[in-house]
């Protein structure tokens, strides 16, 4: 279980996440929606423990253990994995080499690289000259190989052509269903990925604050129809007991 | 007054630009003769280990011939491949009158105090030659070894790849484990004839207090290819070299690849220079330099003298500790319209986002840094024989261990 309590995160002295609390139960997948710059990526980077994201208040618990302040690699070894939206290029480190280092027993590199149309990329430097779609597939094969219990997906469909969204979505679904109790947090703008991965709940992050936790499809539908601002207002109204949805 | 003080301060801030001064007389010019070894396997275990780490395999497996010089003595010299000649330069001068046409022709004896020393007190050096059209399957290997402490070793090497030949050479320079101090002066003149190819790989495994002054130049004729790999991963007191390739024939090619690692206390002043003198000549100079506390001056110079040449210079430097110094000095010089030359240089530390990216996959910080350094020092493009690649990988791994 992932439990975030009253989390406030700063980057370079500026608050980007304010007092966020959320829970992802074992076996659950949550969709995180929000406009550009709302703090979605910051939230998952803080969950993963990247050093630029300093936690000034609150705590993160994973499977009952407090992980606030733990190093990135410790969190990874505990079973948290991330699919980056814009990962750095690692010159001289080949995709195959990376997979060999992190793969769980029984992982078949050639077969999975074939499935993900990545065979010719195995001998390339990680992310060097990769297109948007190639980056996503390279990120996914690494996640598949390391088989985390909690997967954080940062905009898995951005930069991916329609043809490949199905491929990305199906592999995400496999990662989430591989073991009982696997969890997911998916950042999405469009919700296209919901055709392949069914989140159990959804929430909206606007201005670093969490709003409107509930049925992901209903939230997405409302956002598409009325926009994020309306959603926030709606939530505010709901709190006063005057729900309009 | 203030102006003068500022001036003096600037001068003090540039101590690395000048060559480290050496007193040649402080090294012994004599060393005991070493016996010739018919069977190279008879070198002692320590020497064998040091030779192997410099790419020279005493078992001669997958080698076309071997030259080994210990201090001032030739201890082994033999070709195992028809059409390849292996002997000392002294022997070659005795055997062939024409060798005079290849000695002190592209390197000037008057260049500096080290070339003068090598002219006045020569201690052999290797002569390697591939006859016209000969294409050797395996590389020749040459080892210049220092086993006596505190001596100066002056060698003069000649390599000739005759017309249409294809020759690979691995040169390993090393010392016995008990050698602390010494001076190695190596004059090397390479001749790549019409449509010939020379792949030259040099590995330096010196000791903490050894000073090294190679003086190297190559001439490449029409359609000739010169590929030079240089690897220096072990400590050395001071190394200063600026090998030069002159592309004198049309469609000729020179590629320099260097991998440098400066340990604390090491001073490496290393560059590669290519003079492009003929139509459609091509050159590429790539250097990867890591400072773990030592000083590196990474030079590069391309000079385009005719239209239609193309050349690229690349220098990447990585600082992996708080101390150290990398000074990249790339130079491009065009003499006529129609030359195409470019360079890129970068000096920095390992990017935090790259380390954390690898850590997010479960690698520890040390493992992540080591993986990035190993990738930075990638020698796979050099096409080394697998046994040598393994030695180089081991040397890189021990560098990583030292730092992370």
Coordinates of C-alpha atoms in Angstrom, one line a residue:
Chain A
X1 CA 0.0 0.0 0.0
X2 CA 1.1 3.5 -0.8
X3 CA 0.1 6.1 1.7
X4 CA 0.8 9.8 1.3
X5 CA 0.0 12.1 4.3
X6 CA -0.1 15.9 4.1
X7 CA 2.8 16.0 1.7
X8 CA 4.3 19.4 0.8
X9 CA 7.1 19.4 -1.8
X10 CA 9.4 22.2 -2.8
X11 CA 11.6 22.6 -5.9
X12 CA 14.3 25.3 -5.7
X13 CA 12.4 26.9 -2.8
X14 CA 9.1 26.9 -4.5
X15 CA 6.1 24.9 -3.3
X16 CA 4.9 22.6 -6.0
X17 CA 2.9 20.1 -4.0
X18 CA 0.7 21.4 -1.1
X19 CA -0.7 19.2 1.6
X20 CA -1.5 16.2 -0.5
X21 CA -2.9 13.1 1.0
X22 CA -3.8 10.0 -0.9
X23 CA -3.8 6.2 -0.6
X24 CA -3.4 3.4 -3.1
X25 CA -4.4 0.1 -1.7
X26 CA -2.8 -3.2 -2.7
X27 CA -3.9 -4.2 -6.2
X28 CA -5.3 -0.7 -6.9
X29 CA -4.4 1.6 -9.8
X30 CA -5.0 5.3 -9.6
X31 CA -5.3 7.8 -12.4
X32 CA -3.8 11.3 -11.7
X33 CA -5.3 14.0 -13.9
X34 CA -4.4 17.7 -14.0
X35 CA -3.5 20.6 -16.3
X36 CA 0.1 21.3 -17.3
X37 CA 2.2 22.6 -14.5
X38 CA -0.2 21.3 -11.8
X39 CA 2.5 19.3 -10.0
X40 CA 1.7 15.8 -11.3
X41 CA 5.2 14.9 -12.3
X42 CA 6.6 16.5 -9.1
X43 CA 4.3 14.2 -7.0
X44 CA 5.7 11.0 -8.6
X45 CA 9.2 12.3 -8.6
X46 CA 8.8 13.0 -4.8
X47 CA 7.4 9.5 -4.3
X48 CA 10.4 8.0 -6.1
X49 CA 12.7 10.2 -4.0
X50 CA 14.6 12.4 -6.5
X51 CA 16.8 14.8 -4.8
X52 CA 15.5 18.0 -6.5
X53 CA 12.1 17.4 -4.9
X54 CA 12.5 18.2 -1.2
X55 CA 9.8 17.2 1.2
X56 CA 9.1 20.0 3.6
X57 CA 6.1 18.5 5.3
X58 CA 4.3 15.2 5.5
X59 CA 5.2 11.6 5.0
X60 CA 5.2 8.8 2.4
X61 CA 4.7 5.2 3.5
X62 CA 5.1 2.1 1.3
X63 CA 3.8 -1.2 2.6
X64 CA 3.7 0.3 6.1
X65 CA 7.3 1.5 6.0
X66 CA 8.1 5.2 6.1
X67 CA 10.1 6.0 3.0
X68 CA 10.3 9.8 3.3
X69 CA 14.0 10.7 3.1
X70 CA 15.1 7.3 1.7
X71 CA 17.4 7.3 -1.3
X72 CA 16.0 6.6 -4.7
X73 CA 17.7 3.2 -5.1
X74 CA 16.4 2.0 -1.7
X75 CA 12.9 2.8 -2.8
X76 CA 13.5 1.0 -6.2
X77 CA 14.7 -2.0 -4.3
X78 CA 11.6 -2.0 -2.1
X79 CA 9.5 -2.4 -5.3
X80 CA 8.8 1.1 -6.6
X81 CA 9.4 1.7 -10.3
X82 CA 9.0 4.7 -12.6
X83 CA 8.3 5.2 -16.3
X84 CA 9.8 8.7 -17.0
X85 CA 8.2 11.1 -19.4
X86 CA 11.5 12.7 -20.3
X87 CA 14.4 10.5 -19.2
X88 CA 18.0 11.6 -19.6
X89 CA 20.3 10.1 -22.2
X90 CA 22.9 7.8 -20.7
X91 CA 25.8 7.8 -23.0
X92 CA 27.8 4.5 -23.2
X93 CA 25.2 2.5 -21.2
X94 CA 23.4 0.2 -23.5
X95 CA 19.7 -0.7 -23.1
X96 CA 20.6 -4.4 -23.0
X97 CA 23.3 -3.8 -20.3
X98 CA 20.7 -2.0 -18.2
X99 CA 18.2 -4.7 -18.5
X100 CA 20.8 -7.3 -17.6
X101 CA 21.6 -5.4 -14.5
X102 CA 18.0 -5.0 -13.3
X103 CA 16.0 -7.9 -14.6
X104 CA 14.2 -10.4 -12.4
X105 CA 14.7 -14.1 -12.9
X106 CA 13.0 -15.6 -15.9
X107 CA 12.8 -12.3 -17.8
X108 CA 13.4 -13.0 -21.5
X109 CA 15.2 -10.0 -23.1
X110 CA 15.0 -11.1 -26.7
X111 CA 11.3 -12.0 -26.6
X112 CA 10.2 -8.9 -24.7
X113 CA 12.3 -6.7 -26.9
X114 CA 10.6 -8.3 -29.9
X115 CA 7.2 -7.7 -28.4
X116 CA 8.0 -4.0 -27.8
X117 CA 9.7 -3.5 -31.2
X118 CA 13.0 -2.7 -29.5
X119 CA 15.3 -5.4 -30.7
X120 CA 17.5 -3.1 -32.7
X121 CA 17.6 -0.7 -29.7
X122 CA 19.1 -3.2 -27.3
X123 CA 22.6 -2.3 -28.4
X124 CA 22.0 1.5 -28.4
X125 CA 22.9 3.9 -25.6
X126 CA 19.8 4.5 -23.3
X127 CA 17.6 7.1 -24.9
X128 CA 20.3 8.3 -27.3
X129 CA 18.5 9.7 -30.4
X130 CA 15.2 7.8 -29.4
X131 CA 11.9 9.2 -30.6
X132 CA 9.1 9.9 -28.2
X133 CA 7.5 6.4 -28.7
X134 CA 10.9 4.7 -28.6
X135 CA 11.6 6.3 -25.2
X136 CA 8.3 5.0 -23.8
X137 CA 8.9 1.5 -25.1
X138 CA 12.5 1.5 -23.7
X139 CA 11.1 2.8 -20.3
X140 CA 8.5 0.0 -20.4
X141 CA 10.9 -2.8 -21.1
X142 CA 13.0 -1.7 -18.1
X143 CA 9.9 -1.6 -15.9
X144 CA 8.8 -5.0 -17.2
X145 CA 12.3 -6.4 -16.4
X146 CA 12.5 -5.0 -12.9
X147 CA 8.8 -5.9 -12.2
X148 CA 8.0 -3.4 -9.5
X149 CA 5.1 -3.7 -7.1
X150 CA 4.2 0.0 -7.5
X151 CA 4.6 1.5 -10.9
X152 CA 4.6 5.2 -11.5
X153 CA 3.7 6.1 -15.1
X154 CA 4.3 9.7 -16.2
X155 CA 2.2 10.4 -19.2
X156 CA 2.7 7.1 -20.9
X157 CA 0.8 8.1 -24.0
X158 CA 2.5 11.4 -24.7
X159 CA 4.5 11.4 -28.0
X160 CA 3.2 7.9 -28.9
X161 CA 1.4 7.5 -32.2
X162 CA -2.1 6.0 -32.1
X163 CA -0.9 2.7 -33.4
X164 CA 1.6 2.3 -30.6
X165 CA -0.7 3.4 -27.8
X166 CA -2.3 -0.1 -27.8
X167 CA 1.2 -1.6 -27.4
X168 CA 2.1 0.7 -24.6
X169 CA -1.2 0.2 -22.8
X170 CA -1.2 -3.6 -23.1
X171 CA 2.3 -3.8 -21.6
X172 CA 1.3 -1.4 -18.8
X173 CA -1.6 -3.7 -18.1
X174 CA 0.7 -6.7 -18.0
X175 CA 3.1 -4.9 -15.5
X176 CA 0.1 -4.1 -13.3
X177 CA -1.4 -7.5 -13.4
X178 CA 1.9 -9.5 -13.2
X179 CA 1.7 -10.2 -9.5
X180 CA -1.2 -10.0 -7.1
X181 CA -1.3 -6.8 -5.2
X182 CA 0.6 -4.7 -7.8
X183 CA -0.2 -1.0 -7.7
X184 CA -0.1 1.8 -10.2
X185 CA -0.2 5.6 -10.4
X186 CA -0.8 6.9 -13.9
X187 CA -0.5 10.5 -15.0
X188 CA -2.5 11.2 -18.1
X189 CA -3.9 14.2 -20.0
X190 CA -6.0 12.4 -22.5
X191 CA -7.2 9.2 -20.8
X192 CA -6.5 7.3 -24.1
X193 CA -4.6 4.8 -22.0
X194 CA -7.8 3.8 -20.1
X195 CA -8.8 1.7 -23.2
X196 CA -6.1 -0.7 -22.0
X197 CA -5.6 -0.1 -18.3
X198 CA -8.6 0.3 -16.1
X199 CA -7.8 2.5 -13.1
X200 CA -9.8 1.8 -9.9
X201 CA -9.9 5.5 -8.9
X202 CA -9.0 8.9 -10.1
X203 CA -8.0 12.2 -8.8
X204 CA -7.3 15.7 -10.0
X205 CA -4.3 17.8 -9.1
X206 CA -4.5 21.5 -9.7
X207 CA -2.0 24.1 -8.4
X208 CA -0.3 21.5 -6.4
X209 CA -3.4 20.6 -4.5
X210 CA -5.4 17.4 -4.7
X211 CA -9.1 17.5 -5.6
X212 CA -12.0 15.3 -6.3
X213 CA -10.9 11.7 -5.6
X214 CA -13.4 9.3 -7.2
X215 CA -14.5 7.3 -10.2
X216 CA -11.8 7.9 -12.8
X217 CA -14.1 7.7 -15.8
X218 CA -16.6 10.1 -14.4
X219 CA -13.9 12.5 -13.5
X220 CA -12.3 12.3 -17.0
X221 CA -15.8 12.8 -18.6
X222 CA -16.4 15.9 -16.5
X223 CA -13.0 17.3 -17.1
X224 CA -13.4 16.8 -20.9
X225 CA -16.8 18.5 -20.8
X226 CA -16.3 21.3 -18.3
X227 CA -12.5 21.7 -17.7
X228 CA -10.4 21.5 -14.6
X229 CA -11.5 24.8 -13.0
X230 CA -15.1 23.7 -13.0
X231 CA -14.1 20.5 -11.3
X232 CA -12.4 22.3 -8.5
X233 CA -15.4 24.5 -8.0
X234 CA -17.6 21.5 -8.0
X235 CA -15.5 19.9 -5.4
X236 CA -15.7 23.0 -3.3
X237 CA -19.5 23.0 -3.7
X238 CA -19.6 19.3 -2.8
X239 CA -17.7 20.1 0.4
X240 CA -20.5 22.5 1.3
X241 CA -23.0 19.8 0.6
X242 CA -24.2 21.3 -2.7
X243 CA -23.0 18.7 -5.1
X244 CA -23.9 19.4 -8.8
X245 CA -22.7 16.1 -10.2
Chain B
X1 CA 51.1 48.7 -9.5
X2 CA 47.7 47.0 -9.2
X3 CA 47.9 46.1 -12.9
X4 CA 51.3 44.4 -12.4
X5 CA 50.0 42.4 -9.4
X6 CA 47.0 41.2 -11.5
X7 CA 49.3 40.1 -14.2
X8 CA 51.5 38.1 -11.8
X9 CA 48.3 36.4 -10.4
X10 CA 47.1 35.3 -13.8
X11 CA 50.5 33.8 -14.5
X12 CA 50.4 31.7 -11.3
X13 CA 46.9 30.5 -12.2
X14 CA 48.2 28.8 -15.3
X15 CA 50.8 26.3 -14.1
X16 CA 49.4 23.5 -16.2
X17 CA 50.0 25.0 -19.5
X18 CA 53.8 24.8 -19.4
X19 CA 55.4 21.4 -19.9
X20 CA 56.5 19.7 -16.6
X21 CA 60.3 20.3 -16.5
X22 CA 62.4 17.2 -16.4
X23 CA 66.1 16.8 -15.7
X24 CA 67.2 14.0 -18.1
X25 CA 70.6 13.8 -16.2
X26 CA 68.8 12.8 -13.0
X27 CA 68.0 9.4 -14.7
X28 CA 70.7 6.7 -15.1
X29 CA 71.6 6.3 -18.8
X30 CA 73.1 2.8 -18.3
X31 CA 71.3 -0.4 -17.5
X32 CA 72.5 -4.0 -17.2
X33 CA 72.1 -6.1 -20.4
X34 CA 69.2 -8.5 -20.3
X35 CA 69.5 -11.9 -21.9
X36 CA 67.7 -12.7 -25.2
X37 CA 64.8 -15.0 -24.7
X38 CA 64.1 -17.5 -27.4
X39 CA 61.0 -18.6 -25.5
X40 CA 59.0 -15.5 -24.4
X41 CA 57.1 -17.6 -21.8
X42 CA 60.3 -17.5 -19.7
X43 CA 59.7 -13.9 -18.6
X44 CA 59.0 -13.8 -14.8
X45 CA 55.5 -13.8 -13.4
X46 CA 55.5 -10.2 -12.5
X47 CA 56.7 -9.1 -15.9
X48 CA 54.2 -11.4 -17.6
X49 CA 51.4 -9.8 -15.6
X50 CA 52.5 -6.3 -16.4
X51 CA 52.9 -7.1 -20.1
X52 CA 49.5 -8.7 -20.2
X53 CA 47.9 -5.7 -18.7
X54 CA 49.5 -3.6 -21.4
X55 CA 48.1 -5.9 -24.1
X56 CA 51.3 -7.9 -24.8
X57 CA 50.7 -11.6 -24.5
X58 CA 53.9 -13.6 -23.9
X59 CA 52.1 -16.8 -25.1
X60 CA 51.7 -15.0 -28.4
X61 CA 48.3 -16.5 -28.9
X62 CA 46.5 -14.7 -31.7
X63 CA 49.5 -12.6 -32.5
X64 CA 51.4 -12.3 -35.8
X65 CA 54.8 -11.6 -34.1
X66 CA 56.4 -10.0 -31.1
X67 CA 59.1 -7.5 -30.2
X68 CA 60.0 -7.1 -26.6
X69 CA 62.6 -4.6 -25.3
X70 CA 63.5 -4.6 -21.6
X71 CA 65.4 -1.4 -20.6
X72 CA 68.1 -1.1 -23.2
X73 CA 68.1 -4.8 -24.4
X74 CA 66.2 -6.5 -27.1
X75 CA 64.9 -9.7 -25.4
X76 CA 62.7 -11.1 -28.1
X77 CA 62.0 -10.3 -31.7
X78 CA 60.2 -12.6 -34.1
X79 CA 57.6 -12.6 -36.9
X80 CA 55.2 -15.4 -37.0
X81 CA 53.5 -14.3 -40.2
X82 CA 55.0 -14.4 -43.7
X83 CA 55.4 -10.9 -45.1
X84 CA 55.7 -9.2 -41.7
X85 CA 59.1 -8.1 -40.5
X86 CA 59.9 -7.7 -36.9
X87 CA 63.3 -6.5 -35.6
X88 CA 65.0 -3.8 -33.7
X89 CA 65.6 -0.5 -35.5
X90 CA 69.3 -1.1 -34.9
X91 CA 69.0 -4.4 -36.8
X92 CA 67.0 -2.8 -39.6
X93 CA 69.6 -0.1 -40.1
X94 CA 72.3 -2.8 -40.5
X95 CA 70.1 -4.9 -42.8
X96 CA 68.6 -2.2 -45.1
X97 CA 70.4 0.8 -46.4
X98 CA 67.1 2.4 -47.3
X99 CA 66.0 2.6 -43.7
X100 CA 67.8 5.9 -43.5
X101 CA 65.0 7.3 -45.6
X102 CA 62.6 6.6 -42.7
X103 CA 64.6 7.8 -39.7
X104 CA 64.2 11.3 -38.4
X105 CA 62.2 12.2 -41.5
X106 CA 58.8 13.0 -40.0
X107 CA 60.0 13.6 -36.4
X108 CA 62.8 16.2 -36.2
X109 CA 65.8 15.3 -34.2
X110 CA 66.1 19.0 -33.3
X111 CA 62.5 19.3 -32.0
X112 CA 63.4 19.3 -28.2
X113 CA 65.8 18.0 -25.6
X114 CA 64.1 14.6 -25.7
X115 CA 64.5 14.1 -29.4
X116 CA 68.1 15.2 -29.1
X117 CA 68.7 12.7 -26.3
X118 CA 67.2 9.9 -28.4
X119 CA 69.4 10.9 -31.3
X120 CA 72.6 10.9 -29.2
X121 CA 71.9 7.9 -27.0
X122 CA 69.6 5.5 -28.9
X123 CA 68.5 2.3 -27.2
X124 CA 67.0 0.3 -30.1
X125 CA 63.2 0.5 -30.5
X126 CA 61.1 -1.6 -32.9
X127 CA 61.0 -1.9 -36.7
X128 CA 57.8 -3.4 -37.9
X129 CA 57.0 -3.7 -41.6
X130 CA 54.2 -5.3 -43.7
X131 CA 55.4 -6.1 -47.2
X132 CA 53.2 -4.9 -50.1
X133 CA 49.8 -6.4 -50.2
X134 CA 50.3 -8.4 -47.0
X135 CA 47.2 -8.6 -44.8
X136 CA 47.9 -10.1 -41.4
X137 CA 45.1 -11.9 -39.7
X138 CA 46.4 -11.1 -36.2
X139 CA 48.2 -8.1 -34.8
X140 CA 51.9 -7.7 -34.2
X141 CA 52.7 -6.9 -30.6
X142 CA 55.5 -4.8 -29.2
X143 CA 56.4 -4.2 -25.6
X144 CA 58.8 -1.5 -24.3
X145 CA 59.4 -2.5 -20.8
X146 CA 61.3 -0.8 -17.9
X147 CA 62.6 -3.2 -15.3
X148 CA 65.4 -1.2 -13.7
X149 CA 64.5 1.7 -11.5
X150 CA 65.5 5.2 -12.3
X151 CA 66.8 4.7 -15.9
X152 CA 66.2 6.6 -19.1
X153 CA 65.0 4.4 -22.0
X154 CA 65.4 6.1 -25.5
X155 CA 63.7 4.1 -28.2
X156 CA 63.2 4.9 -31.9
X157 CA 60.4 3.0 -33.6
X158 CA 59.6 2.7 -37.2
X159 CA 56.4 1.1 -38.7
X160 CA 55.9 0.8 -42.4
X161 CA 52.7 -0.5 -44.0
X162 CA 53.8 -1.0 -47.6
X163 CA 51.4 -0.4 -50.6
X164 CA 48.1 -2.3 -50.1
X165 CA 49.2 -3.9 -46.8
X166 CA 46.9 -4.2 -43.7
X167 CA 48.8 -4.2 -40.5
X168 CA 47.6 -4.1 -36.9
X169 CA 50.0 -3.3 -34.1
X170 CA 49.5 -3.4 -30.3
X171 CA 52.2 -1.6 -28.4
X172 CA 52.3 -2.0 -24.6
X173 CA 54.5 0.1 -22.5
X174 CA 54.9 -1.1 -18.9
X175 CA 57.2 -1.3 -15.9
X176 CA 58.1 -4.0 -13.4
X177 CA 56.1 -3.7 -10.2
X178 CA 59.2 -2.6 -8.2
X179 CA 60.1 0.3 -10.6
X180 CA 59.1 3.6 -9.2
X181 CA 61.0 6.2 -11.2
X182 CA 62.1 6.3 -14.8
X183 CA 62.0 8.3 -18.1
X184 CA 60.8 6.8 -21.3
X185 CA 61.5 8.7 -24.5
X186 CA 59.9 7.1 -27.6
X187 CA 60.4 8.4 -31.1
X188 CA 58.0 6.8 -33.5
X189 CA 57.7 7.3 -37.2
X190 CA 54.9 5.6 -39.1
X191 CA 54.5 5.3 -42.9
X192 CA 51.2 4.2 -44.4
X193 CA 51.7 3.7 -48.1
X194 CA 49.2 3.9 -51.0
X195 CA 46.0 2.0 -50.1
X196 CA 47.6 0.5 -47.0
X197 CA 46.0 0.4 -43.5
X198 CA 47.7 0.7 -40.2
X199 CA 45.8 0.1 -36.9
X200 CA 48.0 1.2 -34.1
X201 CA 46.9 0.6 -30.5
X202 CA 49.1 1.9 -27.7
X203 CA 48.5 1.1 -24.0
X204 CA 50.5 2.8 -21.4
X205 CA 50.8 1.2 -18.0
X206 CA 53.6 3.1 -16.3
X207 CA 54.3 3.7 -12.6
X208 CA 53.7 6.6 -10.2
X209 CA 57.0 8.4 -10.8
X210 CA 57.7 7.6 -14.4
X211 CA 58.0 10.4 -16.9
X212 CA 57.0 9.7 -20.5
X213 CA 57.9 11.7 -23.6
X214 CA 56.7 10.1 -26.9
X215 CA 57.4 12.0 -30.1
X216 CA 55.3 10.5 -32.9
X217 CA 54.4 11.3 -36.5
X218 CA 52.8 9.5 -39.3
X219 CA 52.6 10.0 -43.1
X220 CA 49.6 8.6 -44.9
X221 CA 49.7 8.3 -48.7
X222 CA 46.8 8.1 -51.2
X223 CA 43.9 5.9 -50.1
X224 CA 45.9 5.0 -46.9
X225 CA 44.1 4.6 -43.6
X226 CA 45.7 5.3 -40.2
X227 CA 43.7 4.3 -37.1
X228 CA 45.4 5.2 -33.8
X229 CA 44.1 4.1 -30.4
X230 CA 45.6 5.3 -27.2
X231 CA 44.7 4.1 -23.7
X232 CA 46.3 5.4 -20.5
X233 CA 44.4 4.3 -17.4
X234 CA 47.2 3.7 -14.9
X235 CA 49.1 6.4 -12.9
X236 CA 52.0 8.2 -14.5
X237 CA 54.0 11.1 -13.1
X238 CA 54.1 13.1 -16.3
X239 CA 53.1 12.3 -19.9
X240 CA 53.5 14.7 -22.7
X241 CA 52.8 13.8 -26.3
X242 CA 51.2 15.4 -29.3
X243 CA 51.4 12.8 -32.2
X244 CA 50.8 14.2 -35.7
X245 CA 49.4 12.6 -38.8
X246 CA 50.1 14.1 -42.2
X247 CA 47.5 13.1 -44.8
X248 CA 49.6 13.7 -48.0
X249 CA 47.6 11.5 -50.4
X250 CA 44.1 12.0 -51.7
X251 CA 41.3 10.0 -50.1
X252 CA 43.6 9.3 -47.1
X253 CA 42.2 8.9 -43.6
X254 CA 43.4 9.4 -40.0
X255 CA 41.4 8.5 -36.9
X256 CA 42.7 9.1 -33.4
X257 CA 40.8 7.7 -30.4
X258 CA 42.2 8.4 -26.9
X259 CA 41.0 7.3 -23.5
X260 CA 42.7 9.0 -20.6
X261 CA 42.4 8.6 -16.8
X262 CA 44.3 11.0 -14.5
X263 CA 45.0 9.7 -11.0
X264 CA 45.9 12.1 -8.3
X265 CA 49.5 13.3 -8.9
X266 CA 49.4 12.4 -12.6
X267 CA 49.9 15.1 -15.2
X268 CA 48.8 14.2 -18.7
X269 CA 49.4 16.6 -21.6
X270 CA 48.0 14.7 -24.5
X271 CA 46.8 15.7 -27.9
X272 CA 46.5 14.6 -31.5
X273 CA 47.1 16.6 -34.6
X274 CA 46.2 16.0 -38.2
X275 CA 47.4 18.0 -41.1
X276 CA 45.1 17.5 -44.1
X277 CA 47.2 18.2 -47.3
X278 CA 45.4 16.3 -50.0
X279 CA 42.0 16.3 -51.8
X280 CA 39.2 14.4 -50.0
X281 CA 41.4 13.6 -47.0
X282 CA 39.4 12.8 -43.9
X283 CA 40.2 12.9 -40.2
X284 CA 38.5 12.3 -36.8
X285 CA 40.1 13.0 -33.5
X286 CA 38.2 11.8 -30.4
X287 CA 39.4 12.1 -26.8
X288 CA 37.7 11.0 -23.6
X289 CA 39.4 12.3 -20.5
X290 CA 38.6 11.6 -16.8
X291 CA 40.3 13.4 -14.0
X292 CA 40.1 11.7 -10.6
X293 CA 42.3 14.3 -9.1
X294 CA 45.1 14.5 -11.7
X295 CA 45.7 17.1 -14.4
X296 CA 44.8 16.6 -18.0
X297 CA 45.5 18.9 -20.9
X298 CA 43.5 17.5 -23.8
X299 CA 44.7 19.0 -27.0
X300 CA 43.6 18.6 -30.6
X301 CA 44.6 20.4 -33.8
X302 CA 43.2 20.0 -37.3
X303 CA 44.8 21.9 -40.1
X304 CA 43.1 21.9 -43.5
X305 CA 45.5 23.0 -46.3
X306 CA 43.4 22.1 -49.4
X307 CA 39.8 22.4 -50.4
X308 CA 37.6 19.3 -50.1
X309 CA 38.9 18.0 -46.9
X310 CA 36.7 17.1 -43.9
X311 CA 37.6 16.6 -40.3
X312 CA 36.1 16.6 -36.9
X313 CA 37.6 17.0 -33.4
X314 CA 35.9 15.9 -30.2
X315 CA 37.0 16.1 -26.6
X316 CA 34.9 15.2 -23.7
X317 CA 36.2 15.6 -20.1
X318 CA 34.6 14.3 -16.9
X319 CA 35.6 15.4 -13.4
X320 CA 34.8 12.6 -11.0
X321 CA 36.3 14.0 -7.8
X322 CA 36.4 17.4 -6.1
X323 CA 40.0 18.0 -7.1
X324 CA 41.7 17.7 -10.5
X325 CA 42.0 19.8 -13.7
X326 CA 40.9 19.2 -17.3
X327 CA 41.9 21.8 -19.9
X328 CA 40.5 21.0 -23.3
X329 CA 42.3 22.9 -26.1
X330 CA 40.7 22.2 -29.5
X331 CA 42.2 24.1 -32.5
X332 CA 41.0 24.3 -36.1
X333 CA 43.0 25.9 -38.8
X334 CA 41.8 26.4 -42.3
X335 CA 44.2 27.7 -44.9
X336 CA 41.9 27.8 -48.0
X337 CA 38.3 28.1 -49.0
X338 CA 36.4 24.8 -49.1
X339 CA 37.7 23.1 -46.0
X340 CA 35.1 21.5 -43.7
X341 CA 36.3 21.2 -40.1
X342 CA 34.4 21.1 -36.8
X343 CA 34.9 20.5 -33.1
X344 CA 33.0 19.9 -29.9
X345 CA 34.4 20.0 -26.5
X346 CA 32.8 19.5 -23.1
X347 CA 34.1 19.3 -19.6
X348 CA 31.8 18.6 -16.7
X349 CA 30.9 16.3 -13.9
X350 CA 28.6 13.2 -14.0
X351 CA 25.1 14.7 -14.3
X352 CA 23.0 14.1 -11.2
X353 CA 19.9 13.3 -13.2
X354 CA 21.8 10.5 -15.0
X355 CA 22.9 9.0 -11.7
X356 CA 19.4 9.2 -10.2
X357 CA 17.9 7.7 -13.3
X358 CA 20.0 4.6 -12.9
X359 CA 19.3 4.6 -9.1
X360 CA 15.6 4.6 -9.8
X361 CA 16.2 1.2 -11.5
X362 CA 17.7 -0.1 -8.2
X363 CA 21.5 0.6 -8.8
X364 CA 23.3 2.0 -5.9
X365 CA 24.9 5.4 -6.3
X366 CA 28.3 3.9 -6.7
X367 CA 27.1 1.3 -9.2
X368 CA 25.4 4.1 -11.2
X369 CA 28.5 6.3 -11.3
X370 CA 30.6 3.3 -12.3
X371 CA 28.2 2.4 -15.1
X372 CA 28.4 6.0 -16.4
X373 CA 32.2 6.2 -16.2
X374 CA 32.5 2.8 -17.9
X375 CA 30.2 4.0 -20.7
X376 CA 32.2 7.3 -21.0
X377 CA 35.4 5.3 -21.4
X378 CA 33.9 3.1 -24.0
X379 CA 36.7 1.4 -25.9
X380 CA 34.5 -0.9 -28.0
X381 CA 34.9 1.3 -31.1
X382 CA 38.6 0.5 -31.0
X383 CA 38.1 -3.1 -32.2
X384 CA 40.6 -4.5 -29.8
X385 CA 41.2 -8.3 -29.7
X386 CA 38.9 -9.9 -27.1
X387 CA 41.8 -10.8 -24.6
X388 CA 43.0 -7.2 -24.7
X389 CA 39.5 -5.8 -24.4
X390 CA 39.2 -7.9 -21.2
X391 CA 42.4 -6.4 -19.9
X392 CA 41.2 -2.9 -20.7
X393 CA 37.8 -3.6 -19.1
X394 CA 39.6 -4.8 -16.0
X395 CA 41.8 -1.7 -15.9
X396 CA 38.7 0.5 -16.2
X397 CA 37.0 -1.5 -13.4
X398 CA 39.9 -0.9 -11.1
X399 CA 39.8 2.8 -11.9
X400 CA 36.1 2.8 -11.0
X401 CA 36.9 1.0 -7.7
X402 CA 39.5 3.6 -6.8
X403 CA 37.0 6.5 -7.2
X404 CA 33.6 5.2 -6.2

